[in-house]
Every structure is written in structure tokens, then in C-alpha cells.
């Protein structure tokens, strides 16, 4: 079955980024000049997804506004400005649609994904966490779609992380040691370094069999008193195959201030217009 549906959970508190996220969604923070959620949407469109399902919540209205055709040109505008407005308006191509659902209360990532159930039906679907920004030649979601061929199976993107950082990730163990597609044998949410089953940490790109929804419905609040996606995956592992996909690319944790600043520096250094000037500035500044 062709993968069409992708869920963007964007209803979280963003508390690690306060005060910036008091009234502004974390997912609208910009890396150079583009909000995180737009990078995520563009990655999904590149991978062929057409049904873009946003799980929004309180203080998240600007996300909805961002994908509207809201910029209006006026007759006296320069042709250059008109072209810029036109380009900026056309983020979502006409063959794709945005679907906005609400998570009334941020009760956890698992709970946010469950809000998409009425729209998912019986199809497999992807989930993208916009605060994980991944720089790669071929988008990570496209890499995963290209490796996906069994709609009963699920795919979770992973990267190697240091043991000390295990407490920030869902950590997994696998039956195989190598290759970029490995069968999962266990998953634990944010373990202490000594309890981490391996050095493979989960990153915010997933392709799920729709059966995950039934497991999420049965999941009770776990770590942080939130309904954890990790807990549902752990139970699903007993019945259905789940694979870890080691992607090609560099991931920035933009839900964290330092990760976000690193992403801005890296993307700015590659900017065609001012990348070289920034490099010179940084050289002088750090000399
Ligand atoms: P995070 O745990 O990184 O987001 O969830 P958070 O809760 O917003 O951040 P902190 O820890 O308070 O700083 C990953 C993604 O899941 C969404 C978030 O918006 C983010 O994109 N999420 C999380 C929801 O949509 N609903 C929730 O209840 C929790």
C-alpha cells in the first residue's frame, strides 16, 4: 500500500525552550529563515506524502497560518517582490492537503499520535517530529520509504549516541549488529547510561503499521506521567516486526537550545548569500 499519510505532532509544551515558546510554537522557531515545521513538511513532500496531518494545541495557531496562501501582492509591488510572495505562498502543492486536529491537553507524544486515529483509517502512516532537524542529501523520510516494503512492519529511525546521552533518547537493542535495517528486540525510554541496551537512540522519524494505534489506546501514562510512544512500541514488538533504520544524515536536536544554535550555525555557514562572510566573521571572533 502506498504511504500517503504523515502525522506531525506539534502540541507539546516546548518547555526546554522557554521563554521563547511561551506564546510561540517551538516548531515555528527558524533555522536561518525557515521554521522547523516547514523543513519537516518539505521532507515529507519529498518522500511522496500527500496527507499532512498536524496535531496542534494551545498557542500553536501560527503553524496553521504558516501553510495558508496568506501573502497578498499589490499592483505597485516590484516583480521581484511578487515572485518572492508567490514562492513563499506555495509551500503545499495542490496535490497535497493539510489536516489539522487538536490535542486538547499535551498528555504525551503517544497521546498526540492517537488523536490522528479518525484520519488514519487502516493505512500505514509516518510520524515526523519537527524539532529533530536532519540535514541529508536524500531526506530521511524518503530513505525510509525506499526501505519499507511490509505494511505489517514498522520502521524507526535511529542514530548512534554516547552512553552519557542515553537519558535523552528512547534507546533500543537489535538482533543484528550491522546494516542500516536491524530488527528491534527491545526499546526503553530515557534509560540511565548503565541501563542503556546499546548505543542506538531513536530519532523523530517513524513509519508505523496502523496497528500501533490499538497499542497506544491501551498504553497507560509512563515516564513523566505522559502516554509514551516508546511504551506502545515495546508492547507491539511482541506481536509485530519493528525495524530500526540507521539513516544517513546529521541530526540537530532543535528542541534543545544548544542543538538549535548548532543547527543555525551549520545552515548559515552553508548559506549561498552570506555563508562565506559568516565564516570570516567567526574566524576573526574566535581568533
Ligand atoms: P518533546 O518531548 O520533544 O516536546 O516531544 P515537548 O514536550 O514540547 O518539549 P519539552 O520537553 O517540554 O521541551 C516531541 C514532539 O512531540 C510533540 C511536541 O510538540 C514535539 O514536536 N508533542 C509532545 C505533542 O504533540 N504532544 C505532547 O503531548 C507531547
XYZ file of C-alpha atoms and ligand atoms in Angstrom:
316
model
C 0.000 0.000 0.000
C 1.340 3.435 -0.912
C 2.286 5.612 2.049
C 0.199 8.794 1.891
C -0.347 9.942 5.449
C 2.116 11.657 7.717
C 1.489 12.939 11.236
C 3.279 15.973 12.687
C 2.689 16.115 16.456
C 3.196 19.791 17.325
C 1.157 20.176 20.507
C 3.925 19.779 23.117
C 4.858 22.363 25.774
C 8.329 23.114 24.402
C 9.356 23.779 28.000
C 13.091 23.319 27.333
C 12.871 26.393 25.135
C 11.073 28.785 27.471
C 10.604 31.735 27.423
C 10.748 31.652 23.580
C 7.937 29.088 23.499
C 5.565 30.851 25.909
C 3.345 32.129 23.095
C 5.250 30.883 20.018
C 5.277 27.224 18.993
C 8.695 25.558 19.237
C 8.048 24.217 15.731
C 7.865 27.794 14.375
C 11.389 28.663 15.562
C 13.504 29.370 12.498
C 16.772 27.854 11.385
C 18.198 30.752 9.367
C 14.948 31.834 7.691
C 12.642 28.805 7.689
C 10.530 27.448 10.563
C 11.329 23.922 11.754
C 7.879 22.693 10.752
C 8.454 23.792 7.156
C 11.665 21.734 6.938
C 9.641 18.757 8.243
C 6.804 19.283 5.752
C 9.229 19.634 2.839
C 10.931 16.367 3.862
C 7.526 14.610 3.870
C 6.554 16.049 0.476
C 9.914 14.925 -0.993
C 9.118 11.397 0.264
C 5.781 11.427 -1.604
C 3.361 12.004 1.303
C 0.194 13.888 0.377
C -1.981 13.893 3.529
C -0.266 16.128 6.054
C -1.867 15.676 9.472
C -0.909 18.209 12.145
C -1.752 17.557 15.801
C -1.864 21.074 17.172
C -2.855 22.574 20.504
C -2.859 25.696 22.614
C -0.600 28.573 21.384
C 0.053 26.746 18.093
C -2.141 28.759 15.728
C 0.713 30.274 13.745
C 1.570 26.783 12.448
C -1.833 26.636 10.759
C -1.431 30.177 9.411
C 2.020 29.408 8.019
C 0.706 26.949 5.426
C -2.073 29.263 4.162
C -1.820 31.229 0.923
C -1.802 34.371 3.020
C 0.678 36.742 1.345
C -1.157 39.171 -0.928
C 0.578 41.003 -3.737
C -0.387 44.580 -4.615
C -0.224 46.180 -8.102
C 2.565 48.604 -7.157
C 4.926 45.864 -5.927
C 8.143 45.096 -7.806
C 8.129 41.935 -9.918
C 10.895 40.596 -7.684
C 8.775 41.008 -4.541
C 5.722 39.472 -6.255
C 7.802 36.419 -7.199
C 9.063 36.128 -3.598
C 5.491 36.287 -2.216
C 4.350 33.721 -4.748
C 7.202 31.312 -3.932
C 6.611 31.728 -0.202
C 2.889 31.060 -0.556
C 3.362 27.817 -2.447
C 4.764 25.533 0.267
C 1.992 22.958 -0.134
C 1.498 21.749 -3.725
C -2.055 21.360 -4.999
C -1.943 17.527 -4.867
C -1.364 17.608 -1.077
C -3.671 18.679 1.773
C -3.235 19.868 5.335
C -5.448 18.337 8.018
C -5.450 19.979 11.447
C -6.504 18.069 14.559
C -6.283 19.232 18.156
C -4.757 17.612 21.192
C -6.770 19.339 23.925
C -4.111 18.692 26.533
C -0.461 17.685 25.948
C -0.622 14.252 27.587
C 2.407 12.905 25.738
C 3.672 12.034 22.257
C 1.758 8.726 22.212
C -1.463 10.535 23.081
C -0.804 13.155 20.371
C -0.389 10.469 17.681
C -3.588 8.754 18.848
C -5.537 11.933 18.001
C -4.891 11.122 14.318
C -6.783 7.816 14.519
C -10.012 9.003 12.809
C -7.996 10.190 9.803
C -5.526 7.286 9.565
C -8.130 4.555 8.972
C -6.454 1.262 8.114
C -3.400 2.646 6.357
C 0.236 2.635 7.475
C 1.489 6.156 8.236
C 4.603 8.146 9.063
C 5.335 10.388 12.044
C 7.788 13.295 11.917
C 8.982 15.280 14.935
C 9.864 18.686 13.556
C 12.270 19.536 16.357
C 14.605 16.804 15.059
C 16.080 18.616 12.075
C 18.125 16.288 9.853
C 20.470 17.526 7.172
C 20.957 14.928 4.453
C 21.325 14.680 0.701
C 18.232 12.473 0.416
C 15.590 13.266 3.066
C 15.451 10.715 5.890
C 11.769 10.029 5.331
C 12.490 9.275 1.657
C 15.340 6.964 2.723
C 12.878 5.136 5.000
C 10.093 4.942 2.404
C 12.589 3.408 -0.036
C 13.463 0.696 2.528
C 9.864 -0.033 3.501
C 8.048 -2.971 1.918
C 5.832 -4.678 4.515
C 2.783 -2.868 5.838
C 2.674 -5.036 8.973
C 6.168 -3.890 9.872
C 7.185 -0.558 11.396
C 10.394 1.406 10.917
C 12.043 3.643 13.494
C 14.975 5.896 12.678
C 17.998 5.584 14.963
C 21.463 7.030 15.328
C 24.479 6.161 17.464
C 24.653 8.289 20.613
C 27.099 8.388 23.512
C 26.059 6.380 26.591
C 26.014 9.565 28.689
C 23.318 10.973 26.375
C 21.105 7.853 26.646
C 18.846 9.648 29.138
C 17.662 11.967 26.359
C 16.527 9.198 23.991
C 14.423 6.121 23.544
C 17.233 3.530 23.435
C 16.944 0.247 21.536
C 18.584 -3.119 21.153
C 18.525 -5.183 17.972
C 19.040 -8.766 16.876
C 21.570 -7.771 14.226
C 24.574 -5.564 14.780
C 25.080 -4.095 11.393
C 23.485 -2.869 8.204
C 21.110 0.075 8.178
C 17.958 -2.021 8.754
C 18.011 -4.022 12.012
C 15.216 -5.941 13.753
C 14.344 -4.450 17.134
C 14.419 -6.658 20.208
C 13.836 -4.034 22.905
C 13.210 -0.337 23.473
C 13.473 1.711 26.701
C 12.504 5.352 27.217
C 15.352 7.573 28.504
C 17.331 4.931 30.470
C 20.231 5.720 32.818
C 23.559 5.260 30.922
C 24.240 1.955 32.724
C 20.792 0.606 31.715
C 21.024 1.543 28.007
C 20.773 -1.695 25.972
C 23.064 -0.342 23.191
C 24.298 2.966 21.804
C 21.390 3.290 19.342
C 18.997 6.131 20.158
C 15.639 6.835 18.485
C 15.282 9.985 16.385
C 11.982 11.602 15.339
C 11.129 9.772 12.092
C 8.867 6.720 12.085
C 6.763 4.631 9.700
C 4.073 2.696 11.541
C 1.694 -0.113 10.793
C -1.718 1.321 11.777
C -1.804 -1.414 14.448
C 0.292 0.904 16.628
C -2.935 2.835 17.302
C -4.527 -0.129 19.095
C -1.398 -0.460 21.246
C -1.422 3.261 22.010
C -5.047 3.044 23.117
C -4.034 0.519 25.763
C -0.945 2.436 26.916
C -1.104 3.919 30.406
C 0.851 7.056 31.380
C 4.529 6.191 31.868
C 7.707 8.313 32.254
C 6.877 11.936 33.122
C 3.263 10.814 33.592
C 2.856 11.039 29.792
C 1.465 8.478 27.354
C 4.738 7.381 25.810
C 5.062 6.209 22.223
C 8.030 4.078 23.356
C 5.820 2.056 25.726
C 3.369 1.218 22.930
C 6.220 0.192 20.582
C 7.657 -2.053 23.305
C 4.380 -3.987 23.591
C 3.865 -4.084 19.811
C 7.278 -5.788 19.469
C 5.783 -8.970 20.934
C 3.343 -9.314 18.020
C 4.686 -7.433 15.025
C 8.095 -6.762 13.451
C 9.702 -3.393 14.134
C 12.926 -2.381 12.411
C 15.487 0.218 13.367
C 16.669 2.248 10.399
C 20.094 3.845 10.658
C 19.767 6.896 8.426
C 22.361 8.891 6.520
C 22.486 12.495 7.660
C 23.291 14.843 10.523
C 20.622 15.383 13.123
C 20.209 18.505 15.252
C 18.050 18.420 18.372
C 16.279 21.721 17.863
C 14.048 21.157 20.895
C 17.156 21.979 22.902
C 18.773 25.435 22.902
C 22.335 24.294 22.137
C 21.219 21.902 19.385
C 19.152 24.686 17.843
C 22.076 27.127 17.869
C 24.356 24.499 16.281
C 21.777 23.937 13.519
C 21.596 27.668 12.846
C 25.378 27.963 12.611
C 25.700 24.960 10.278
C 22.860 26.029 7.984
C 24.042 29.663 7.984
C 27.609 28.638 7.075
C 26.166 26.882 4.004
C 24.041 29.857 3.007
C 24.859 30.988 -0.553
C 24.461 34.686 0.188
C 26.262 35.143 3.497
C 27.901 31.807 4.411
C 31.430 32.934 3.491
C 31.046 36.266 5.276
C 29.850 34.449 8.407
C 32.843 32.094 8.214
C 35.221 35.081 8.094
C 33.387 36.725 10.999
C 33.599 33.567 13.121
C 37.305 33.141 12.318
C 38.011 36.733 13.464
C 35.757 36.342 16.507
C 37.392 33.105 17.671
C 40.994 34.039 16.829
P 9.086 16.662 23.046
O 9.027 15.926 24.311
O 10.406 16.949 22.445
O 8.321 18.049 23.085
O 8.122 15.956 22.019
P 7.830 18.957 24.232
O 7.083 18.212 25.278
O 7.114 20.027 23.501
O 9.229 19.541 24.753
P 9.785 19.833 26.216
O 10.382 18.515 26.670
O 8.642 20.329 27.047
O 10.833 20.867 25.980
C 8.432 15.733 20.648
C 7.321 16.244 19.742
O 6.056 15.767 20.177
C 5.130 16.811 20.321
C 5.968 18.075 20.516
O 5.270 19.217 20.048
C 7.220 17.777 19.718
O 7.093 18.173 18.366
N 4.231 16.533 21.453
C 4.752 16.169 22.650
C 2.868 16.669 21.287
O 2.385 16.996 20.178
N 2.040 16.439 22.356
C 2.519 16.070 23.574
O 1.704 15.856 24.491
C 3.906 15.939 23.719
